[in-house]
mmCIF file of C-alpha atoms in Angstrom:
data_model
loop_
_atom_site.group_PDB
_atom_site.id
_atom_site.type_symbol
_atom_site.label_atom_id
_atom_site.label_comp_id
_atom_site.label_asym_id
_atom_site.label_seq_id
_atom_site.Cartn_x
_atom_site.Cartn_y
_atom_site.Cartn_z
ATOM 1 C CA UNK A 1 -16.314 35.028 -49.956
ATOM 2 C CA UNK A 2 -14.590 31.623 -50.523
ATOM 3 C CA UNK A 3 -12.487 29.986 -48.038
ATOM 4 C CA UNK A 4 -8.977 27.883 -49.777
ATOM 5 C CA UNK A 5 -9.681 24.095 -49.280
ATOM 6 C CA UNK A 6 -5.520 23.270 -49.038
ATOM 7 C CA UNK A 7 -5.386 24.445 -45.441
ATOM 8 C CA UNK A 8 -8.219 21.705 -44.657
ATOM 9 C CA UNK A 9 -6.940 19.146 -46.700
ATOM 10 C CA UNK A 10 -3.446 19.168 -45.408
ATOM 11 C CA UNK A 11 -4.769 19.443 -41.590
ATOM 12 C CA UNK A 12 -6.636 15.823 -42.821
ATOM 13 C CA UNK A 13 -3.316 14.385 -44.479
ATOM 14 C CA UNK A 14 -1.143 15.370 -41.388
ATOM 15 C CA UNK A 15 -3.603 13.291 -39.469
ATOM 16 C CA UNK A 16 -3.998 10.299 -41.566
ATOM 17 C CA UNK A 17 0.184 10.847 -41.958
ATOM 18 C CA UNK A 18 0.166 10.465 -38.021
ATOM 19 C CA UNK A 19 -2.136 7.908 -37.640
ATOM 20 C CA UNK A 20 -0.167 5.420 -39.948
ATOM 21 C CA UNK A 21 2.996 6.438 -38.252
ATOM 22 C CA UNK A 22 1.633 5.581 -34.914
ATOM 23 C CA UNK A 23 -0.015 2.518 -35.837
ATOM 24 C CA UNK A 24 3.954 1.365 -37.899
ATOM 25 C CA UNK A 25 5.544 2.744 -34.402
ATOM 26 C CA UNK A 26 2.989 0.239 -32.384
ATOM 27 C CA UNK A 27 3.740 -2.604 -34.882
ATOM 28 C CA UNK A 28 7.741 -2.000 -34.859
ATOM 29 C CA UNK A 29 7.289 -2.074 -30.849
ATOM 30 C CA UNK A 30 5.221 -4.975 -30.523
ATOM 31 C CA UNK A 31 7.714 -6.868 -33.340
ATOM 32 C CA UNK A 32 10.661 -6.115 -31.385
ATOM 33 C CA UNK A 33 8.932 -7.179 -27.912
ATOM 34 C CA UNK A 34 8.100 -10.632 -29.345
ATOM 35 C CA UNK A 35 11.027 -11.133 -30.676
ATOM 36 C CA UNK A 36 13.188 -10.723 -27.399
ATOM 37 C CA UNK A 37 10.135 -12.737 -25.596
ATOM 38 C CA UNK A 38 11.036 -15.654 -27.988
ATOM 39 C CA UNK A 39 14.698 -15.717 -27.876
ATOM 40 C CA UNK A 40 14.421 -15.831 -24.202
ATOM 41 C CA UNK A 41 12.468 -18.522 -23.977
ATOM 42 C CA UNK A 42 14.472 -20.257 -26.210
ATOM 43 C CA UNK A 43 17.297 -19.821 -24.608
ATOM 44 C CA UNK A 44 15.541 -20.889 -21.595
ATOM 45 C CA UNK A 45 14.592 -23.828 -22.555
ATOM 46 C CA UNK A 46 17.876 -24.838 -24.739
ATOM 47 C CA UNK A 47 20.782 -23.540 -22.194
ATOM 48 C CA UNK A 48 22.921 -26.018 -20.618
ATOM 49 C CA UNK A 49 20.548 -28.808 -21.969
ATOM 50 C CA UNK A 50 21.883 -32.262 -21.262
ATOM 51 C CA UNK A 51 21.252 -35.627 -19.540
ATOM 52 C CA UNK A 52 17.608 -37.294 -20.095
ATOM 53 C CA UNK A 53 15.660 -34.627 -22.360
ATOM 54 C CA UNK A 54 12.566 -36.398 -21.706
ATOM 55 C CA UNK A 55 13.072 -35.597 -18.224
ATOM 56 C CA UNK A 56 14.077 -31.792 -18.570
ATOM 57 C CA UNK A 57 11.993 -30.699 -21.606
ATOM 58 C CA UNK A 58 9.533 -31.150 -20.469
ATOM 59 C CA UNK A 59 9.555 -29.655 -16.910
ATOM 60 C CA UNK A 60 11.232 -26.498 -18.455
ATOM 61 C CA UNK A 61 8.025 -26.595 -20.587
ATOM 62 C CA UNK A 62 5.759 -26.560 -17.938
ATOM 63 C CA UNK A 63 8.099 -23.361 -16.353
ATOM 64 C CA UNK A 64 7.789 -21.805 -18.647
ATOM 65 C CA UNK A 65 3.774 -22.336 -19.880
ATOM 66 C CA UNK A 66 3.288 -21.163 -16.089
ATOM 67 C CA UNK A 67 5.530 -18.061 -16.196
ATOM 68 C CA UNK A 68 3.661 -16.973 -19.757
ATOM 69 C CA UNK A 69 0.241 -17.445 -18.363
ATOM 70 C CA UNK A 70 1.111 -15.734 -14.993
ATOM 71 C CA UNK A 71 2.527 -12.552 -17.307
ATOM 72 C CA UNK A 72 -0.538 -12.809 -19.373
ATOM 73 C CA UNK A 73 -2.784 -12.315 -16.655
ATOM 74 C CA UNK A 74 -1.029 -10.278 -14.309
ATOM 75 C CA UNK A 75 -0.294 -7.374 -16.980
ATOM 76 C CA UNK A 76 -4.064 -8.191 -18.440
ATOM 77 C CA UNK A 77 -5.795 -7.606 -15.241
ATOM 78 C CA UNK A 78 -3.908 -4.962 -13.940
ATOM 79 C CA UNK A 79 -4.102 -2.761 -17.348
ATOM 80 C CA UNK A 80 -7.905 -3.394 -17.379
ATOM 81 C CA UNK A 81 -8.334 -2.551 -13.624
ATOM 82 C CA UNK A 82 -6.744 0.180 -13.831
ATOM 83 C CA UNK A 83 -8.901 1.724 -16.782
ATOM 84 C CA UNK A 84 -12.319 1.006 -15.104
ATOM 85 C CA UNK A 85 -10.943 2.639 -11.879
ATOM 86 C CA UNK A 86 -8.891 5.562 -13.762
ATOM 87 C CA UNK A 87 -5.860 4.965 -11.200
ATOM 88 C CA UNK A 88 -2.314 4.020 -12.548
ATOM 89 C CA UNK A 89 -1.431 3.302 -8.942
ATOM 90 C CA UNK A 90 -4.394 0.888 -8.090
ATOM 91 C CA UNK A 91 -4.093 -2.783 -8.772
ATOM 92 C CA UNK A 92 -6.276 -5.947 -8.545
ATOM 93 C CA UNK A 93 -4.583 -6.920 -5.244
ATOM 94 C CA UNK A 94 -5.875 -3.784 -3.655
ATOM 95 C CA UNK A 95 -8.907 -5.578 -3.799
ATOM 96 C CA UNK A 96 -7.512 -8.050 -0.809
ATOM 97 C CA UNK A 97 -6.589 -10.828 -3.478
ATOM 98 C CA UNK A 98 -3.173 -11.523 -1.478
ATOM 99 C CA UNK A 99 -4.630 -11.384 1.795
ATOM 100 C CA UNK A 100 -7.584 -13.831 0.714
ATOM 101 C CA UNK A 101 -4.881 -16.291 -0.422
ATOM 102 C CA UNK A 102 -2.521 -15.969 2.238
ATOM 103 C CA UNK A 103 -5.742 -16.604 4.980
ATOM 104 C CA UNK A 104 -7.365 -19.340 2.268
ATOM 105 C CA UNK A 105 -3.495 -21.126 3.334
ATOM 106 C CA UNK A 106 -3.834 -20.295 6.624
ATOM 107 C CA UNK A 107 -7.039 -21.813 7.533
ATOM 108 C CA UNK A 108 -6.369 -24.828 5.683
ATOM 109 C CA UNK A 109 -3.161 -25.744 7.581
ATOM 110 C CA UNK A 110 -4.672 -24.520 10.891
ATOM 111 C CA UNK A 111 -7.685 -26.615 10.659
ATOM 112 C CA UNK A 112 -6.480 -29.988 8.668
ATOM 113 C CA UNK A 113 -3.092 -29.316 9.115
ATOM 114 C CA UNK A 114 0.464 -29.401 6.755
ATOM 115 C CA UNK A 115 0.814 -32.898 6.079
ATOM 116 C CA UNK A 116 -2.915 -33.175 5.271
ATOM 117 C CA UNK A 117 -2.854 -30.004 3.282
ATOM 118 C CA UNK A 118 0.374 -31.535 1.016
ATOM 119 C CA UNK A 119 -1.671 -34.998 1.012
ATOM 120 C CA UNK A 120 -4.585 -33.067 -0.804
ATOM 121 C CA UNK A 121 -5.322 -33.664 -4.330
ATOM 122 C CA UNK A 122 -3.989 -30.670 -6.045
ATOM 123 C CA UNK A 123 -6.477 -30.611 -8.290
ATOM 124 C CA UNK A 124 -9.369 -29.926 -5.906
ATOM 125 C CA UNK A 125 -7.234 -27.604 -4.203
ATOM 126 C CA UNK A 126 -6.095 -25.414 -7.097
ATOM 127 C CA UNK A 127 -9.987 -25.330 -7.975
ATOM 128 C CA UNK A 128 -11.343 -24.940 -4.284
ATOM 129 C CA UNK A 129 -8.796 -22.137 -4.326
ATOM 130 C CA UNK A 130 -9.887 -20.145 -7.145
ATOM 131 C CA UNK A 131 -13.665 -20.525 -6.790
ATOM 132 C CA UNK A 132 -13.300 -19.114 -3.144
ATOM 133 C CA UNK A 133 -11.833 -16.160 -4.694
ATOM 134 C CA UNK A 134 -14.119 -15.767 -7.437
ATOM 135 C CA UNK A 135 -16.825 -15.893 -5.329
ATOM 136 C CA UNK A 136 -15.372 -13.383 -3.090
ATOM 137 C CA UNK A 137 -14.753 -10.964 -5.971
ATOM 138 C CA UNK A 138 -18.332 -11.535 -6.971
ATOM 139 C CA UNK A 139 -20.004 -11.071 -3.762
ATOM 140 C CA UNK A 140 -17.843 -7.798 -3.349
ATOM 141 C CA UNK A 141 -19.142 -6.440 -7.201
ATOM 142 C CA UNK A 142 -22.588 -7.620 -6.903
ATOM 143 C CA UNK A 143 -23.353 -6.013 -3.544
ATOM 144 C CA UNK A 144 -21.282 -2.194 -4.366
ATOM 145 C CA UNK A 145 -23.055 -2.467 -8.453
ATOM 146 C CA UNK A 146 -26.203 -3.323 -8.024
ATOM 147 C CA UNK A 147 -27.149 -1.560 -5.557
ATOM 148 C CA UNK A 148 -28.235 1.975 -5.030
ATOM 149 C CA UNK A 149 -25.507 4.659 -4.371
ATOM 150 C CA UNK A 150 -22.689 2.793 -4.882
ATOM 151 C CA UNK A 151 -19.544 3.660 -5.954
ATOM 152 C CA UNK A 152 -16.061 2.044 -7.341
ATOM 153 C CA UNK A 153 -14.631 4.608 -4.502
ATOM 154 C CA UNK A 154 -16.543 2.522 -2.157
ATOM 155 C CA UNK A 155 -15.291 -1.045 -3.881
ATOM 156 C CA UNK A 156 -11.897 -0.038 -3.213
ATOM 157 C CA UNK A 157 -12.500 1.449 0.515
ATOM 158 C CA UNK A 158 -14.146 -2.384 1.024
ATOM 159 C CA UNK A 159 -10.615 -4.015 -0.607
ATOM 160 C CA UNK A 160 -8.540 -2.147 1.277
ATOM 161 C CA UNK A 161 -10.459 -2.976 4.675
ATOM 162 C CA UNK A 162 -10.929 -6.763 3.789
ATOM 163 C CA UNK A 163 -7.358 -7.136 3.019
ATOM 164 C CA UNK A 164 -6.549 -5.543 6.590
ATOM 165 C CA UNK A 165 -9.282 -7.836 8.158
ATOM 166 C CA UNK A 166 -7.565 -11.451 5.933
ATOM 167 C CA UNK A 167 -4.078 -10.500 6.918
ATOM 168 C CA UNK A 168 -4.751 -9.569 10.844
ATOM 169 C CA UNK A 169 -6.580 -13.050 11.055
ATOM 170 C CA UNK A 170 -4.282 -14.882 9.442
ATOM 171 C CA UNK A 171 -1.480 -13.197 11.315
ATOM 172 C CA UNK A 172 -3.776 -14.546 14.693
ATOM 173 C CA UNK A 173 -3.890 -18.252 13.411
ATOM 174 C CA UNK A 174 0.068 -18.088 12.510
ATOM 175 C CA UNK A 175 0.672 -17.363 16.124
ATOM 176 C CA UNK A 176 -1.486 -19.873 16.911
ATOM 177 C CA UNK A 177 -0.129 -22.331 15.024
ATOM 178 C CA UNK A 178 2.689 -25.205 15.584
ATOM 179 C CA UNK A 179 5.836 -23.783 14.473
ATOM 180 C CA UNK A 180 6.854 -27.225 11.877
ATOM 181 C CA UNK A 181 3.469 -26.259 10.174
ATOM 182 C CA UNK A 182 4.385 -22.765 10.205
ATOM 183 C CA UNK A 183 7.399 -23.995 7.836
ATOM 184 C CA UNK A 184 5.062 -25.780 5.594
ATOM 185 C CA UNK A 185 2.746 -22.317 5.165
ATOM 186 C CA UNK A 186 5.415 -20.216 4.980
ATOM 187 C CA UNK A 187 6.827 -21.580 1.824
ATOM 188 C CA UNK A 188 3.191 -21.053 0.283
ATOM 189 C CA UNK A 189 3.199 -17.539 1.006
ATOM 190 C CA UNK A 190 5.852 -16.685 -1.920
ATOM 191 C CA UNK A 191 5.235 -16.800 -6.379
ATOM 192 C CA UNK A 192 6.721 -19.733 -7.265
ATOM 193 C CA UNK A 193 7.635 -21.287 -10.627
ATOM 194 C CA UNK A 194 9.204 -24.826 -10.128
ATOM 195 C CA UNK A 195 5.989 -26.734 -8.321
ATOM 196 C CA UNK A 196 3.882 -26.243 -10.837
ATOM 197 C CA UNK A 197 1.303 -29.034 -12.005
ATOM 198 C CA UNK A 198 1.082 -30.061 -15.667
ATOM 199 C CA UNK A 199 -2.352 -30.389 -15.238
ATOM 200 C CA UNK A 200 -3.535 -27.328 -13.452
ATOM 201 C CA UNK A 201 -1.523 -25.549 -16.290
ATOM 202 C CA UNK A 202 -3.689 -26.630 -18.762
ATOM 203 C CA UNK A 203 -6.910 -25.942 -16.662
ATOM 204 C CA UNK A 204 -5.491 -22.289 -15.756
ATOM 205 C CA UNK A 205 -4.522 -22.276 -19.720
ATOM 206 C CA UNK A 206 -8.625 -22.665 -20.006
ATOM 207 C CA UNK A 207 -10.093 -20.774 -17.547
ATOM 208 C CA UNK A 208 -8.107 -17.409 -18.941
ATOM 209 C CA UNK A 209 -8.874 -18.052 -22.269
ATOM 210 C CA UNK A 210 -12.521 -18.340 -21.295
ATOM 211 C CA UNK A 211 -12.682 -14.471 -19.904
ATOM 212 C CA UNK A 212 -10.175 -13.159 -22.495
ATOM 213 C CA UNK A 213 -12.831 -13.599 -25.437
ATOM 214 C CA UNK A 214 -15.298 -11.116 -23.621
ATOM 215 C CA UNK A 215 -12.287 -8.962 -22.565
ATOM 216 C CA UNK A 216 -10.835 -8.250 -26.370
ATOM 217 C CA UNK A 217 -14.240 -7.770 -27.278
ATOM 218 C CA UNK A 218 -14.227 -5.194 -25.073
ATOM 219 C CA UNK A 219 -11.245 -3.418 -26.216
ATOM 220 C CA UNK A 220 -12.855 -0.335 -27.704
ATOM 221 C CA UNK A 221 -15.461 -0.217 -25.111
ATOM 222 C CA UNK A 222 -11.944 0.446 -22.523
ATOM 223 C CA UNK A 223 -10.865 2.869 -25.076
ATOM 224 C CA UNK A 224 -14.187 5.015 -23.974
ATOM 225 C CA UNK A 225 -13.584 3.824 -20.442
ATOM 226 C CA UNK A 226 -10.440 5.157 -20.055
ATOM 227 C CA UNK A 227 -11.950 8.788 -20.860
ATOM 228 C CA UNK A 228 -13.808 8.926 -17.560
ATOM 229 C CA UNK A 229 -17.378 7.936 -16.265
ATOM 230 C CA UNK A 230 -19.155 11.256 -17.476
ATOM 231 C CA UNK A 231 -17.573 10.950 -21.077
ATOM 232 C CA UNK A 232 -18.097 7.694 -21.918
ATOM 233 C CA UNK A 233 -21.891 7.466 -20.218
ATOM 234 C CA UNK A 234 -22.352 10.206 -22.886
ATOM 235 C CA UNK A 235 -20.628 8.590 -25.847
ATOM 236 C CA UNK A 236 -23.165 5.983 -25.590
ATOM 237 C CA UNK A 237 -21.466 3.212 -23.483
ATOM 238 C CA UNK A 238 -23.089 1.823 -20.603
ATOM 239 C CA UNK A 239 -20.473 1.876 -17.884
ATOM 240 C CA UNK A 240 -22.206 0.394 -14.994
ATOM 241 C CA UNK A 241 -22.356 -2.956 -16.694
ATOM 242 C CA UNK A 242 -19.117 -2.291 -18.857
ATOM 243 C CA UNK A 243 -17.337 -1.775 -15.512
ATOM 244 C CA UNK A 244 -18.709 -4.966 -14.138
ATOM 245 C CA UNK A 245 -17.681 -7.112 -16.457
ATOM 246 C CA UNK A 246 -14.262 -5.654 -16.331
ATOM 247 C CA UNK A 247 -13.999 -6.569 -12.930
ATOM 248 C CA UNK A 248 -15.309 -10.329 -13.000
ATOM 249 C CA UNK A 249 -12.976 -11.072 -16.026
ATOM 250 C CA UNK A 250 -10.126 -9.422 -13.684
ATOM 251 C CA UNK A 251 -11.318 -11.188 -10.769
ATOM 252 C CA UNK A 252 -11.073 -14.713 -12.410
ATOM 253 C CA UNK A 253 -7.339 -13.997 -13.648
ATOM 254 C CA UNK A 254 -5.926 -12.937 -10.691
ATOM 255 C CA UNK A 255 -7.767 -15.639 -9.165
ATOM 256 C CA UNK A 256 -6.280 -18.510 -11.608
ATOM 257 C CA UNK A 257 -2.743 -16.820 -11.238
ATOM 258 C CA UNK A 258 -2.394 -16.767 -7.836
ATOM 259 C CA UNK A 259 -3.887 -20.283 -6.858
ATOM 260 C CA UNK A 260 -1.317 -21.867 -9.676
ATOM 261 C CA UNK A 261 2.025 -19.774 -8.746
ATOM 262 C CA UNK A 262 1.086 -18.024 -5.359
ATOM 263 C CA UNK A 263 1.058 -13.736 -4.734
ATOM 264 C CA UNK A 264 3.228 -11.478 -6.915
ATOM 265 C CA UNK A 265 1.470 -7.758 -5.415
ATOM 266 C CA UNK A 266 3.667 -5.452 -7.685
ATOM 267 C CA UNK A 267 4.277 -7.236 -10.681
ATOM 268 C CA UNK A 268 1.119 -6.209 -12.539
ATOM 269 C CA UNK A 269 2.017 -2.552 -11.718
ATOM 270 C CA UNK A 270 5.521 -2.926 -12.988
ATOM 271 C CA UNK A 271 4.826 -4.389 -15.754
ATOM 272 C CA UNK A 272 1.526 -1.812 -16.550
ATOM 273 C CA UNK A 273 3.806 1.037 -15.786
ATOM 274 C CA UNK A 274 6.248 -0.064 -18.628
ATOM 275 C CA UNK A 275 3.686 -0.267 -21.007
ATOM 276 C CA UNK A 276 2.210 3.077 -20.684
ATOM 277 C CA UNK A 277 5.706 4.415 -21.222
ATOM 278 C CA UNK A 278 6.337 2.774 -24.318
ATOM 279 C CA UNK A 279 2.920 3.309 -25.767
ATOM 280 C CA UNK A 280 2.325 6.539 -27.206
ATOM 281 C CA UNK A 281 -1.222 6.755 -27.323
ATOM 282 C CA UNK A 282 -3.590 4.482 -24.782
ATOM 283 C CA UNK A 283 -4.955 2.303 -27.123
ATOM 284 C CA UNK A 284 -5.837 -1.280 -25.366
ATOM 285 C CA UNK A 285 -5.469 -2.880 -28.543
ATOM 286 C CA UNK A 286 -1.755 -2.198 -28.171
ATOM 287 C CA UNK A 287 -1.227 -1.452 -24.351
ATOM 288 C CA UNK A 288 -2.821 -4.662 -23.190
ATOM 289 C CA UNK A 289 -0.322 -7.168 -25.626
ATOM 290 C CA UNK A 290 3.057 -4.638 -24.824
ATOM 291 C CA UNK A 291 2.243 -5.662 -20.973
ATOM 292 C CA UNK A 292 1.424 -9.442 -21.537
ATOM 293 C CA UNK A 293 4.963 -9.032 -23.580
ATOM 294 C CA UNK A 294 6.816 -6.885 -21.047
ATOM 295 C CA UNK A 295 5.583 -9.318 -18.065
ATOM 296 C CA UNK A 296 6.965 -12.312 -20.263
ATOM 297 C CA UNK A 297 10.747 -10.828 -20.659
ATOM 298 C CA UNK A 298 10.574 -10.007 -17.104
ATOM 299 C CA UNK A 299 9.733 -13.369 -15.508
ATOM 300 C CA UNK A 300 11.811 -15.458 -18.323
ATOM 301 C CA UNK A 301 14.367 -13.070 -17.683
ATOM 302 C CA UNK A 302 14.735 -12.621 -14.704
ATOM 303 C CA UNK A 303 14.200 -16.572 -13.677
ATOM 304 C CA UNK A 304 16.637 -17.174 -16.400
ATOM 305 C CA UNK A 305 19.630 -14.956 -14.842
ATOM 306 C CA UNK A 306 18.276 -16.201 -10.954
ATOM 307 C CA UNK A 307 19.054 -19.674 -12.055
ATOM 308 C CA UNK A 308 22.139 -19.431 -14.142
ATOM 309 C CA UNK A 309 24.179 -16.845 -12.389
ATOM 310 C CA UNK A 310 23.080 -16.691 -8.976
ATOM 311 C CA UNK A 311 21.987 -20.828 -8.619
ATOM 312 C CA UNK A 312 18.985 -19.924 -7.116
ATOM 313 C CA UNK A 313 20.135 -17.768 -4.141
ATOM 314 C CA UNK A 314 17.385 -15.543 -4.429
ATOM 315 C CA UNK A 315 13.436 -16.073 -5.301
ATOM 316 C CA UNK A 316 11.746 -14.392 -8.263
ATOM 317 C CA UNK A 317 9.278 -12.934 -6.317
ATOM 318 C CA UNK A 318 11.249 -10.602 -4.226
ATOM 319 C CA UNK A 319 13.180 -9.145 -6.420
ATOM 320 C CA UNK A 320 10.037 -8.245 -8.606
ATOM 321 C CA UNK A 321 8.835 -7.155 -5.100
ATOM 322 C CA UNK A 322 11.286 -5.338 -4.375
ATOM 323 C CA UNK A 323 11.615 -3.455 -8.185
ATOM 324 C CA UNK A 324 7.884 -3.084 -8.225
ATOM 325 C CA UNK A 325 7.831 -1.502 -4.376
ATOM 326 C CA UNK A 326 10.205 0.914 -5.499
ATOM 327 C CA UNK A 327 7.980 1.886 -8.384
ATOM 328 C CA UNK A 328 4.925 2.120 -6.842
ATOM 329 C CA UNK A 329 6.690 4.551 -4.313
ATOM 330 C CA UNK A 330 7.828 6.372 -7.418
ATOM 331 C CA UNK A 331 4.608 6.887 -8.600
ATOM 332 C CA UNK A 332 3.230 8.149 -5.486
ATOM 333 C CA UNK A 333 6.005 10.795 -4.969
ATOM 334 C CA UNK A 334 5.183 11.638 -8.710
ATOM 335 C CA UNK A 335 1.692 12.389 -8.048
ATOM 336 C CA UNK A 336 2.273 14.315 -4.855
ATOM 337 C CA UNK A 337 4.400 16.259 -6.989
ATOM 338 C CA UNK A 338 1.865 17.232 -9.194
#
């Protein structure tokens, strides 16, 4: 009995048909996002430009360095979090990041107080901040990984209490504290773009481009991740340590973010949500750059049409806040749904 090869053969050309329409359809999207990431940007930095340019330039410059790197490794972190914990609701400040920060403030203005806190080389304080949260992050992974019986269930139980435990202590040492220095912390406790440091912009420029080698590496290895524990154990990848390093990498750009530009809690899932709408097929190779992009538009964006139509009445921050709350309730109504 013979079987007719056509059948076979146009099954096979349908797929490789499919596959080069996919990858075009990828290519087209990631074109198109670029391209409206640019001209923003340049208009950014080109409307209403006047006076001393070597005065403005450069400042704009530094804006907007700070609002690409925040995107960058908001949308990266998130994306890859979300993979190694297969959760499109969890994010990297589940693990207590904002609440670390916000009592990291805290405790410096209660102890040396405001004026000695503003006095402080922001150099050692931009890198005091971020290795206190790295090491944080690391304890947390080392002590739920290497040990026996423990789970990423468990790592996200111990983020969830830790972030209750940082923000009930810090609310203590706010009541505590004298109301003028209250002023001073308060304004810490919101994302924002226009005190940025040169400097620290080009240090947070190298720490993230440190972890990002090992993280596009990586990006088949999240590929297998994304399939579940059980699947990709068997497909040969060894998740335990796979995981791990998925979480320091995160842990360091959340880290650099928020010490250089303060918390933004829902900005990684807005921006992560977007990109798994637009992508067809979860492919990190393509999902991780469509959020870095999508993060870009909406902090140019959005800082672009704060400034020039509403003259700053209103901080970044809470309006991504505010979109991003609204999504994340979205999501959980969608999955109780289900």
């Amino acid at each position: 009995m013979t079987t007719n090869p056509l059948p076979a053969a146009l099954s096979v050309n349908a797929r490789k048909t499919g596959a080069k329409k996919l990858e075009v359809s990828s290519a087209v999207l990631l074109a198109v996002l670029a391209v409206v990431a640019a001209a923003l940007i340049l208009v950014f930095m080109t409307i209403e430009l006047r006076g001393n340019l070597g005065y403005i330039l450069p400042r704009r410059a530094i804006k907007v360095g700070s609002m690409i790197l925040v995107a960058y490794a908001v949308g990266m972190s998130t994306v890859l979090f979300q993979t190694v914990t297969a959760n499109r609701i969890l994010t990297p400040s589940i693990m207590g990041f904002d609440a670390l920060y916000i009592l990291l403030q805290t405790v410096l203005t209660f102890v040396l107080g405001g004026q000695v806190l503003l006095s402080m080389p922001t150099p050692l304080k931009f890198g005091m901040q971020v290795l206190l949260m790295v090491a944080f992050s690391l304890v947390l992974y080392r002590w739920l990984f290497l040990g026996n019986g423990k789970s990423l269930h468990l790592m996200l139980l111990v983020g969830i209490v830790f972030g209750t435990l940082f923000r009930g202590f810090s609310a203590l040492l706010q009541r505590l504290m004298d109301p003028s220095e209250f002023l001073i912390l308060q304004d810490l406790f919101f994302a924002s773009f226009n005190q940025v440091d040169g400097t620290l912009l080009l240090v947070a420029i190298a720490a993230v481009g440190l972890v990002t080698v090992p993280a596009w590496r990586l990006r088949r290895e999240y590929d297998v991740l994304a399939l579940g524990r059980e699947t990709s154990i068997n497909l040969g990848v060894d998740h335990r340590k796979a995981v791990t390093k998925t979480l320091v990498i995160c842990s360091v750009l959340v880290a650099v973010s928020t010490a250089l530009v303060g918390p933004i809690t829902f900005f990684g899932l807005l921006v992560a949500s977007l990109a798994y709408q637009l992508v067809p097929k979860f492919k990190h190779a393509t999902v991780l750059p469509v959020a870095v992009l999508l993060g870009i538009i909406s902090l140019v964006g959005g800082q672009l049409v704060l400034e020039r139509i509403f003259d700053f009445n209103s901080a970044l921050s809470i309006v991504i806040e505010f979109i991003g709350g609204l999504v994340f309730i979205g999501l959980l109504l969608k999955g109780s749904l289900k």
